[in-house]
Coordinates of C-alpha atoms in Angstrom, one line a residue:
Chain A
X286 CA 31.4 82.6 -88.8
X287 CA 33.9 82.8 -85.6
X288 CA 35.2 79.8 -83.6
X289 CA 33.1 79.5 -80.6
X290 CA 36.2 77.4 -79.3
X291 CA 40.2 77.3 -79.0
X292 CA 42.5 75.1 -79.0
X293 CA 43.1 74.3 -75.7
X294 CA 39.3 74.8 -74.8
X295 CA 38.9 72.0 -77.2
X296 CA 41.8 69.9 -75.8
X297 CA 40.1 69.7 -72.7
X298 CA 36.9 68.9 -73.8
X299 CA 38.5 66.0 -75.4
X300 CA 40.5 65.4 -72.1
X301 CA 36.9 65.6 -70.4
X302 CA 34.6 63.2 -72.7
X303 CA 37.2 61.0 -74.8
X304 CA 39.9 60.6 -72.3
X305 CA 41.5 57.2 -73.1
X306 CA 42.4 59.1 -76.2
X307 CA 42.7 63.1 -75.8
X308 CA 46.5 62.4 -75.1
X309 CA 47.4 61.2 -78.8
X310 CA 46.3 64.1 -79.8
X311 CA 47.4 67.7 -80.5
X312 CA 46.0 71.0 -82.6
X313 CA 49.1 72.4 -84.6
X314 CA 46.5 74.9 -86.3
X315 CA 43.1 76.2 -86.0
X316 CA 40.7 78.1 -87.8
X317 CA 37.9 78.9 -89.7
X318 CA 36.5 75.7 -91.1
X319 CA 40.2 74.5 -91.1
X320 CA 42.3 72.1 -88.4
X321 CA 45.5 70.3 -88.6
X322 CA 45.7 67.7 -85.9
X323 CA 48.5 65.4 -85.1
X324 CA 49.0 61.7 -84.2
X325 CA 51.6 61.4 -81.7
X326 CA 52.7 58.4 -83.0
X327 CA 53.5 55.9 -80.4
X328 CA 54.3 52.4 -80.1
X329 CA 49.9 51.5 -79.3
X330 CA 49.6 52.7 -82.9
X331 CA 52.0 50.7 -84.7
X332 CA 51.6 47.4 -86.8
X333 CA 54.2 45.1 -87.8
X334 CA 56.0 46.2 -90.2
X335 CA 56.7 49.3 -88.7
X336 CA 53.5 51.1 -90.2
X337 CA 50.8 52.9 -88.5
X338 CA 47.7 50.6 -88.3
X339 CA 44.5 51.5 -90.2
X340 CA 42.4 51.9 -87.1
X341 CA 45.2 54.7 -85.9
X342 CA 44.5 56.6 -89.4
X343 CA 40.8 56.6 -89.0
X344 CA 40.8 57.6 -85.6
X345 CA 42.7 60.5 -86.5
X346 CA 40.8 61.1 -89.1
X347 CA 37.0 60.8 -87.0
X348 CA 39.0 63.1 -84.7
X349 CA 40.0 65.7 -86.7
X350 CA 36.3 66.4 -88.5
X351 CA 34.8 66.0 -84.8
X352 CA 37.1 69.0 -83.6
X353 CA 36.5 71.2 -86.1
X354 CA 32.6 70.6 -86.3
X355 CA 33.0 71.2 -82.2
X356 CA 35.5 74.4 -82.7
X357 CA 32.9 75.9 -85.2
X358 CA 29.4 74.8 -83.3
X359 CA 30.3 74.6 -79.9
X360 CA 30.1 71.9 -77.1
X361 CA 28.1 69.6 -78.5
X362 CA 29.4 66.4 -77.3
X363 CA 26.4 64.5 -79.1
X364 CA 27.7 65.0 -82.7
X365 CA 28.1 61.6 -84.1
X366 CA 29.7 60.2 -86.9
X367 CA 27.1 58.6 -89.9
X368 CA 29.8 57.9 -92.4
X369 CA 33.3 57.3 -92.9
X370 CA 35.4 56.9 -96.4
X371 CA 38.9 56.3 -96.3
X372 CA 41.4 55.4 -98.7
X373 CA 44.7 53.9 -97.4
X374 CA 47.5 54.9 -100.9
X375 CA 50.8 54.7 -98.5
X376 CA 52.6 53.2 -96.1
X377 CA 53.3 55.9 -93.5
X378 CA 56.5 55.8 -91.5
X379 CA 56.2 54.2 -87.9
X380 CA 59.4 56.7 -86.3
X381 CA 57.4 60.1 -87.2
X382 CA 53.8 61.6 -86.5
X383 CA 50.6 61.8 -88.5
X384 CA 49.5 65.1 -89.2
X385 CA 45.8 65.5 -90.7
X386 CA 44.9 68.6 -92.9
X387 CA 41.2 68.8 -92.6
X388 CA 38.5 71.1 -93.8
X389 CA 35.0 71.6 -93.2
X390 CA 33.1 71.5 -96.9
X391 CA 29.9 71.7 -95.2
X392 CA 28.2 72.3 -91.6
X393 CA 24.2 72.4 -92.8
X394 CA 21.6 72.7 -89.7
X395 CA 21.8 68.5 -89.1
X396 CA 24.7 67.3 -91.2
X397 CA 28.1 68.1 -90.9
X398 CA 30.5 66.9 -94.0
X399 CA 34.9 67.1 -93.9
X400 CA 37.6 65.8 -95.8
X401 CA 41.2 65.1 -94.4
X402 CA 44.2 64.3 -96.0
X403 CA 46.9 62.3 -93.5
X404 CA 50.6 62.7 -94.6
X405 CA 53.8 61.7 -92.4
X406 CA 55.3 64.7 -90.6
X407 CA 57.5 66.4 -93.2
X408 CA 56.1 64.3 -96.5
X409 CA 54.5 65.8 -99.0
X410 CA 52.5 62.6 -100.4
X411 CA 49.7 62.4 -98.5
X412 CA 49.3 58.1 -96.9
X413 CA 45.7 58.6 -96.6
X414 CA 42.3 60.5 -98.0
X415 CA 39.3 60.4 -95.8
X416 CA 35.9 62.2 -96.0
X417 CA 33.3 61.9 -92.8
X418 CA 29.6 62.9 -92.2
X419 CA 28.9 64.1 -88.5
X420 CA 25.1 64.2 -87.3
X421 CA 24.4 67.2 -85.2
X422 CA 21.6 67.0 -82.7
X423 CA 19.1 69.7 -82.4
X424 CA 19.9 72.0 -79.9
X425 CA 17.9 71.3 -76.6
Chain B
X220 CA 37.7 26.2 -103.4
X221 CA 38.5 24.9 -99.9
X222 CA 39.4 27.4 -96.9
X223 CA 43.0 27.4 -97.1
X224 CA 43.5 27.9 -93.1
X225 CA 41.0 26.9 -90.5
X226 CA 40.1 28.9 -87.5
X227 CA 42.6 28.2 -84.8
X228 CA 45.7 28.7 -87.7
X229 CA 43.9 31.8 -89.0
X230 CA 44.1 33.2 -85.0
X231 CA 47.5 31.9 -84.4
X232 CA 49.1 33.4 -87.8
X233 CA 46.9 36.9 -86.2
X234 CA 48.5 36.7 -82.9
X235 CA 52.0 36.0 -84.9
X236 CA 51.4 39.4 -87.2
X237 CA 49.0 41.5 -85.3
X238 CA 49.9 40.8 -81.4
X239 CA 48.5 43.7 -80.0
X240 CA 45.1 43.1 -81.3
X241 CA 44.9 39.3 -81.9
X242 CA 43.2 38.4 -78.5
X243 CA 40.2 41.5 -79.0
X244 CA 39.0 38.9 -81.4
X245 CA 37.5 35.2 -81.7
X246 CA 36.1 33.5 -84.7
X247 CA 31.9 32.2 -84.4
X248 CA 32.0 30.6 -87.8
X249 CA 34.1 30.2 -90.7
X250 CA 33.3 29.2 -94.0
X251 CA 33.6 29.6 -98.1
X252 CA 33.8 33.1 -98.4
X253 CA 31.8 33.9 -95.4
X254 CA 33.0 34.4 -91.9
X255 CA 31.7 36.0 -88.5
X256 CA 34.2 37.6 -86.3
X257 CA 33.3 38.6 -82.2
X258 CA 34.8 42.2 -80.9
X259 CA 34.6 40.9 -77.3
X260 CA 34.5 44.3 -76.1
X261 CA 36.3 45.2 -73.0
X262 CA 36.3 48.8 -71.2
X263 CA 39.4 49.7 -73.5
X264 CA 37.2 49.7 -76.6
X265 CA 34.2 51.9 -75.1
X266 CA 33.2 56.0 -75.1
X267 CA 31.7 57.8 -72.7
X268 CA 27.9 57.3 -72.9
X269 CA 28.6 53.8 -72.4
X270 CA 29.3 52.9 -76.3
X271 CA 31.5 50.8 -78.4
X272 CA 34.0 53.4 -80.4
X273 CA 34.2 54.2 -84.1
X274 CA 37.9 53.3 -84.2
X275 CA 37.1 49.8 -82.5
X276 CA 34.2 49.0 -85.0
X277 CA 36.4 50.3 -87.8
X278 CA 38.8 47.6 -86.5
X279 CA 36.7 44.8 -86.0
X280 CA 34.8 45.3 -89.7
X281 CA 38.9 45.1 -91.2
X282 CA 39.9 42.3 -89.2
X283 CA 36.8 40.0 -90.5
X284 CA 38.0 41.1 -94.2
X285 CA 41.5 40.7 -93.8
X286 CA 40.8 37.4 -92.1
X287 CA 38.2 35.7 -94.7
X288 CA 40.8 36.9 -97.4
X289 CA 43.6 34.9 -95.5
X290 CA 41.7 31.7 -95.1
X291 CA 40.3 31.9 -98.7
X292 CA 44.3 32.6 -100.5
X293 CA 46.5 31.3 -97.3
X294 CA 49.4 33.2 -95.4
X295 CA 49.5 36.7 -97.5
X296 CA 50.1 38.9 -94.3
X297 CA 51.2 41.6 -97.0
X298 CA 47.5 41.8 -98.4
X299 CA 46.6 45.3 -97.3
X300 CA 43.3 47.4 -97.1
X301 CA 42.9 50.5 -99.5
X302 CA 39.3 51.2 -99.4
X303 CA 36.6 51.5 -96.3
X304 CA 33.5 52.9 -96.8
X305 CA 31.5 52.5 -92.9
X306 CA 28.0 53.7 -92.0
X307 CA 27.6 53.6 -88.2
X308 CA 23.5 53.4 -88.2
X309 CA 22.8 52.2 -84.3
X310 CA 24.4 52.7 -81.0
X311 CA 26.0 49.6 -80.1
X312 CA 25.4 48.1 -76.6
X313 CA 28.3 48.8 -74.1
X314 CA 27.8 45.7 -72.4
X315 CA 27.5 43.2 -75.0
X316 CA 30.0 41.8 -77.7
X317 CA 29.9 42.8 -81.3
X318 CA 29.6 40.1 -84.3
X319 CA 30.8 41.3 -87.9
X320 CA 29.3 38.9 -90.5
X321 CA 31.2 39.5 -93.6
X322 CA 31.1 37.8 -96.7
X323 CA 33.5 38.3 -99.8
X324 CA 31.9 39.7 -102.6
X325 CA 34.9 39.6 -104.8
X326 CA 38.2 37.5 -104.6
X327 CA 40.0 38.5 -107.6
X328 CA 43.7 38.3 -108.7
X329 CA 44.7 41.6 -106.7
X330 CA 41.7 43.1 -104.9
X331 CA 39.0 41.4 -103.0
X332 CA 35.8 43.3 -102.0
X333 CA 33.9 42.4 -98.8
X334 CA 31.1 43.7 -97.0
X335 CA 30.1 43.4 -93.4
X336 CA 27.4 43.7 -91.0
X337 CA 28.1 44.5 -87.5
X338 CA 25.3 43.5 -84.6
X339 CA 25.6 43.5 -80.9
X340 CA 25.1 40.0 -79.9
X341 CA 21.8 38.8 -79.7
X342 CA 20.3 42.1 -81.6
X343 CA 18.7 42.3 -84.7
X344 CA 19.0 45.3 -86.6
X345 CA 22.6 46.3 -87.2
X346 CA 24.8 48.9 -85.6
X347 CA 26.9 49.6 -88.5
X348 CA 27.6 48.4 -92.5
X349 CA 31.2 48.3 -93.9
X350 CA 32.2 47.6 -96.7
X351 CA 36.1 47.1 -97.9
X352 CA 38.9 46.5 -100.4
X353 CA 42.1 44.9 -100.2
X354 CA 45.3 44.5 -102.3
X355 CA 46.6 41.4 -102.6
X356 CA 50.5 41.4 -103.5
X357 CA 51.7 39.4 -106.1
X358 CA 52.8 35.8 -105.1
X359 CA 56.5 35.5 -105.3
Chain C
X105 CA 4.8 48.7 -90.5
X106 CA 3.2 47.9 -93.6
X107 CA 4.3 49.7 -97.1
X108 CA 2.8 53.1 -97.5
X109 CA 3.0 53.0 -101.3
X110 CA 2.4 49.7 -103.4
X111 CA 4.6 48.7 -106.6
X112 CA 2.5 50.8 -109.5
X113 CA 1.8 53.8 -107.4
X114 CA 5.6 54.2 -106.6
X115 CA 6.2 53.5 -110.9
X116 CA 3.5 56.1 -111.1
X117 CA 5.1 58.6 -108.6
X118 CA 8.2 57.9 -110.3
X119 CA 7.0 58.7 -113.9
X120 CA 5.7 62.0 -112.2
X121 CA 8.8 63.1 -110.3
X122 CA 11.6 61.5 -112.6
X123 CA 9.6 61.6 -116.3
X124 CA 13.3 61.2 -118.0
X125 CA 14.0 57.8 -116.1
X126 CA 11.3 56.2 -115.2
X127 CA 10.8 54.0 -117.8
X128 CA 14.2 52.5 -117.4
X129 CA 13.0 50.9 -114.7
X130 CA 10.7 48.2 -113.4
X131 CA 9.6 46.9 -110.0
X132 CA 10.5 42.6 -109.6
X133 CA 9.4 42.7 -105.7
X134 CA 8.8 44.7 -103.1
X135 CA 8.0 43.6 -99.8
X136 CA 8.8 46.0 -96.3
X137 CA 12.3 47.5 -96.1
X138 CA 13.2 45.3 -99.2
X139 CA 13.0 46.2 -103.3
X140 CA 14.2 44.1 -106.2
X141 CA 14.9 46.7 -109.2
X142 CA 15.0 46.2 -112.9
X143 CA 17.3 48.1 -114.6
X144 CA 15.7 47.8 -118.9
X145 CA 19.4 47.4 -120.6
X146 CA 19.4 49.8 -123.4
X147 CA 21.6 51.0 -125.8
X148 CA 22.0 54.6 -123.8
X149 CA 23.0 52.3 -121.1
X150 CA 25.7 51.0 -122.8
X151 CA 29.9 51.6 -123.0
X152 CA 32.4 50.6 -125.7
X153 CA 33.0 46.7 -124.6
X154 CA 29.5 46.0 -124.4
X155 CA 29.2 46.7 -121.0
X156 CA 26.7 48.8 -118.9
X157 CA 28.3 52.2 -118.2
X158 CA 29.2 53.0 -114.4
X159 CA 26.8 56.0 -114.5
X160 CA 23.9 53.8 -114.9
X161 CA 24.5 51.4 -112.5
X162 CA 24.6 54.2 -109.9
X163 CA 21.4 55.5 -110.8
X164 CA 20.3 52.3 -110.3
X165 CA 21.4 51.9 -107.0
X166 CA 20.1 55.6 -106.3
X167 CA 16.9 55.0 -107.6
X168 CA 16.3 51.4 -105.8
X169 CA 17.3 53.2 -102.2
X170 CA 14.6 55.7 -103.4
X171 CA 11.9 53.9 -104.3
X172 CA 12.2 52.0 -101.4
X173 CA 12.3 54.4 -98.7
X174 CA 9.1 56.2 -100.7
X175 CA 7.6 52.5 -100.4
X176 CA 8.0 52.4 -96.5
X177 CA 7.8 56.2 -95.7
X178 CA 5.3 57.8 -98.4
X179 CA 5.3 60.6 -100.8
X180 CA 8.1 62.4 -99.8
X181 CA 9.6 63.1 -102.9
X182 CA 12.2 65.7 -101.4
X183 CA 14.3 62.8 -99.5
X184 CA 17.7 63.1 -101.2
X185 CA 20.8 61.3 -101.7
X186 CA 23.2 62.7 -99.3
X187 CA 26.4 59.7 -100.2
X188 CA 27.1 57.0 -101.7
X189 CA 29.8 54.6 -102.0
X190 CA 29.8 51.9 -104.7
X191 CA 32.4 48.9 -105.8
X192 CA 32.1 48.1 -109.3
X193 CA 33.4 44.7 -109.5
X194 CA 32.9 42.5 -112.5
X195 CA 32.2 43.5 -115.6
X196 CA 28.2 43.6 -116.5
X197 CA 26.7 42.0 -119.8
X198 CA 25.4 44.0 -122.0
X199 CA 22.6 42.1 -123.5
X200 CA 20.9 41.7 -120.2
X201 CA 19.0 43.5 -117.5
X202 CA 21.2 44.4 -114.2
X203 CA 18.7 43.7 -111.3
X204 CA 19.7 45.7 -108.0
X205 CA 18.6 43.8 -104.8
X206 CA 18.0 46.4 -101.9
X207 CA 17.8 46.3 -98.3
X208 CA 17.0 49.0 -96.2
X209 CA 19.1 49.0 -93.2
X210 CA 18.0 51.7 -90.8
X211 CA 14.9 54.1 -91.7
X212 CA 15.6 56.8 -88.8
X213 CA 13.4 60.1 -88.5
X214 CA 16.3 61.9 -90.8
X215 CA 18.5 59.2 -92.2
X216 CA 18.2 56.0 -94.0
X217 CA 20.2 53.9 -94.7
X218 CA 20.4 51.1 -97.6
X219 CA 22.6 48.5 -99.3
X220 CA 22.5 47.3 -102.8
X221 CA 23.5 44.1 -105.2
X222 CA 23.9 44.7 -109.0
X223 CA 23.6 41.4 -111.0
X224 CA 23.4 40.7 -114.7
X225 CA 20.0 38.8 -114.6
X226 CA 20.5 35.3 -114.1
X227 CA 23.7 35.4 -112.4
X228 CA 25.2 34.4 -109.1
X229 CA 27.8 36.9 -108.5
X230 CA 27.1 40.4 -108.2
X231 CA 28.9 43.1 -110.8
X232 CA 28.6 45.9 -107.8
X233 CA 27.9 46.8 -104.9
X234 CA 26.3 50.0 -103.0
X235 CA 25.2 51.7 -100.1
X236 CA 23.6 55.3 -100.0
X237 CA 22.1 57.5 -97.4
X238 CA 19.3 59.4 -98.1
X239 CA 17.7 62.5 -95.9
X240 CA 14.2 62.4 -95.4
X241 CA 12.9 66.1 -95.2
X242 CA 10.9 66.9 -91.5
X243 CA 7.3 66.3 -92.1
X244 CA 5.2 69.8 -93.3
Chain D
X106 CA 56.1 63.4 -114.7
X107 CA 55.0 65.1 -118.2
X108 CA 51.5 65.2 -119.3
X109 CA 51.3 62.8 -122.1
X110 CA 48.3 63.3 -123.3
X111 CA 47.0 67.3 -123.7
X112 CA 43.6 68.6 -123.7
X113 CA 42.5 68.3 -127.2
X114 CA 44.2 64.9 -127.8
X115 CA 42.1 63.7 -124.4
X116 CA 38.6 64.7 -125.9
X117 CA 39.1 63.0 -128.8
X118 CA 40.0 59.9 -127.4
X119 CA 37.0 60.2 -125.2
X120 CA 34.7 60.9 -128.2
X121 CA 36.2 57.7 -129.7
X122 CA 35.9 55.3 -126.7
X123 CA 32.9 57.5 -125.2
X124 CA 31.2 58.8 -127.9
X125 CA 27.3 59.1 -126.1
X126 CA 28.9 61.6 -123.3
X127 CA 32.2 63.0 -124.5
X128 CA 30.0 66.1 -125.9
X129 CA 28.9 66.9 -122.1
X130 CA 32.3 67.7 -121.4
X131 CA 35.3 70.5 -121.7
X132 CA 38.5 70.6 -120.2
X133 CA 39.0 74.0 -117.8
X134 CA 42.4 73.6 -117.2
X135 CA 45.0 70.3 -117.4
X136 CA 48.3 70.0 -115.3
X137 CA 50.6 67.6 -113.8
X138 CA 48.1 65.8 -111.4
X139 CA 45.5 68.3 -112.2
X140 CA 42.3 68.7 -114.0
X141 CA 39.5 71.2 -114.3
X142 CA 36.6 69.6 -115.6
X143 CA 32.9 71.1 -117.2
X144 CA 30.0 69.5 -117.8
X145 CA 28.2 71.8 -119.9
X146 CA 25.0 71.6 -118.3
X147 CA 21.9 70.4 -120.6
X148 CA 18.1 69.8 -120.1
X149 CA 19.0 66.0 -120.0
X150 CA 21.3 66.2 -116.8
X151 CA 18.6 68.0 -115.2
X152 CA 15.7 67.1 -112.6
X153 CA 12.6 68.4 -110.9
X154 CA 13.0 71.0 -109.4
X155 CA 15.8 72.4 -111.4
X156 CA 18.8 70.8 -110.1
X157 CA 21.6 68.4 -111.5
X158 CA 20.7 65.1 -111.2
X159 CA 23.2 62.8 -109.0
X160 CA 23.6 60.5 -112.1
X161 CA 25.2 63.4 -113.7
X162 CA 27.5 64.4 -110.9
X163 CA 28.6 60.8 -110.8
X164 CA 29.2 61.2 -114.5
X165 CA 31.8 64.4 -113.9
X166 CA 33.7 63.4 -111.2
X167 CA 34.3 59.6 -113.2
X168 CA 35.2 61.5 -116.3
X169 CA 37.2 63.9 -114.4
X170 CA 39.3 60.9 -112.8
X171 CA 39.5 59.1 -115.7
X172 CA 41.2 61.7 -117.7
X173 CA 43.6 63.1 -115.5
X174 CA 45.0 59.6 -115.3
X175 CA 44.6 59.2 -119.3
X176 CA 46.9 62.4 -119.2
X177 CA 49.2 61.1 -117.2
X178 CA 49.8 57.3 -118.1
X179 CA 48.7 57.7 -122.1
X180 CA 46.2 55.7 -123.7
X181 CA 44.9 53.2 -121.5
X182 CA 41.4 52.6 -122.4
X183 CA 41.1 49.9 -120.1
X184 CA 41.2 51.9 -116.9
X185 CA 38.5 51.0 -115.0
X186 CA 36.9 52.5 -111.5
X187 CA 36.6 50.0 -109.0
X188 CA 34.9 52.4 -106.1
X189 CA 33.5 55.7 -105.5
X190 CA 32.7 57.6 -102.6
X191 CA 30.5 60.7 -103.4
X192 CA 28.9 63.1 -101.1
X193 CA 26.0 65.5 -102.4
X194 CA 25.9 68.4 -100.1
X195 CA 24.1 71.5 -101.5
X196 CA 21.5 71.6 -104.6
X197 CA 23.2 72.4 -108.5
X198 CA 21.5 75.7 -109.9
X199 CA 20.6 74.0 -112.8
X200 CA 21.2 76.9 -115.0
X201 CA 24.7 77.1 -114.5
X202 CA 27.4 74.6 -115.7
X203 CA 29.6 72.6 -112.7
X204 CA 33.0 73.0 -112.6
X205 CA 35.1 69.3 -111.2
X206 CA 38.6 70.4 -109.7
X207 CA 39.9 66.9 -109.3
X208 CA 43.5 66.3 -108.3
X209 CA 45.5 62.7 -108.4
X210 CA 46.5 61.8 -104.9
X211 CA 48.1 58.8 -106.5
X212 CA 49.2 57.3 -109.1
X213 CA 50.7 53.5 -108.4
X214 CA 51.2 50.8 -110.6
X215 CA 47.9 49.2 -110.2
X216 CA 45.9 51.8 -108.6
X217 CA 45.2 55.4 -108.7
X218 CA 43.3 57.5 -106.2
X219 CA 42.0 61.0 -107.3
X220 CA 39.4 63.2 -105.2
X221 CA 37.2 65.9 -107.0
X222 CA 35.0 69.1 -105.8
X223 CA 32.1 70.0 -107.6
X224 CA 31.2 73.6 -107.7
X225 CA 28.5 75.8 -109.9
X226 CA 30.3 77.7 -112.2
X227 CA 31.3 80.7 -110.3
X228 CA 29.8 79.8 -107.2
X229 CA 32.6 79.4 -104.0
X230 CA 31.0 76.6 -102.3
X231 CA 30.8 72.7 -103.2
X232 CA 27.9 71.1 -104.6
X233 CA 29.4 67.9 -104.1
X234 CA 32.7 65.6 -103.2
X235 CA 33.9 62.5 -104.8
X236 CA 36.7 59.9 -104.0
X237 CA 37.7 57.4 -106.8
X238 CA 39.6 54.7 -107.4
X239 CA 40.7 53.5 -110.9
X240 CA 42.5 50.2 -111.7
X241 CA 44.9 50.0 -114.0
X242 CA 45.7 47.3 -116.5
X243 CA 49.1 45.6 -116.7
X244 CA 50.7 47.3 -119.9
X245 CA 51.1 44.9 -123.0

């Protein structure tokens, strides 16, 4: 199945529907059922102790699955997260971007499931792991 | 077991350790093993379609469990989230605060588990459900 | 919304579709959106150290949500579990039945979400907590 | 870090501590932080509609993480599951074994986190995905 949207188009769409956060993200890699999404870590993502906040990592994982679903099925801005399970395993480094490596494990008619490993850029071990389910609205 | 910290003290501590977000929250109720935490919904928590963002709801659930753990064991700023599972069930209303009703189901020596129901203020049905595990550091 | 199936009918249906496990369970209470389901703990549910096995507790939580969904929507044997998150918090006692207290938090057109607290009979503190999502097939 | 236990030793230990289920499993591959565990699917694992039951898949995922933790740290029979999140994505085939591919993402002093993909033997797409946390008891 070919990608329905390319990286530039995805980021443009994100800018349109989620203008508050679109600038936080960059696409490092995009291919069939897979995306690497970067969180450009800035002051507002940090917590005391110089680490990236949990909600920022949640947002990164959530956005990665959203974007690969979108890339596969096209502009369905109404796809919504129904479930997320996330494990925080190590403390991210505050002065490095985070990279979410996401693969879509299922892309069904009504549900999509993706999993995500988040790493500090350049690090081998993951700081967090997440899996998310998206509900896909019926096509008009 | 008596509360180790009262509402005012908790909010003061939050202001100290998480100054970026402390102003977002208010404590509606605090008792043994239970807290009702309010997200004072503002423009920055919203998504297009006039709904509260997923990361904002995650942050509310996370903060509710953090604060009741803190209230029970005292100033252990290093308690960290290790796992969260969250179900998004309905669309919150954009013009109402969200209330997280949290109860601590386990408060062990190294792990605490809490669950959370999130509702739009005044609504009967929950918009989200979450359960979180916190790891409690050994006391110095 | 009135119950579509009563306790006797539910157990009869379980016997029909899941004959291997139907005998493990009894319904202690059934009402609108709520069920208390009992696991009649037997040798086959135990683990060394005289505790009930994790898979037995998973099966109990899963079955509780399945049965309350069924009670609410009627004979839809094809409703399937899509997600479960479960926290094991304490060791159950081997010589007591387990009671799962389940409430349905959402009963939508395509998804149902329930949460479950599992206790050893007569105990106040829960041994496990679970939340499950069921996918509901379109009606023929 | 070298493996503390090899496949034969692991299965022998499982036979000792979980005699009821040890015969259900075989180790297809075992290496540093990774295991492929096979569920030898039999009548007792099936559900009507000729599919493998959810509790059987849960047990497979749980056992895979347990065994790789054991292989890494040695005989700590008391390591216990504290959390599992599992997504059921497709219907397994009833007449094929299931293979759980498990990697340990974190092996800390008190917590270990593993994730698991379950496939019907010979199939490319996974039927389920799980992540589990184990609590590791202090060494005597």
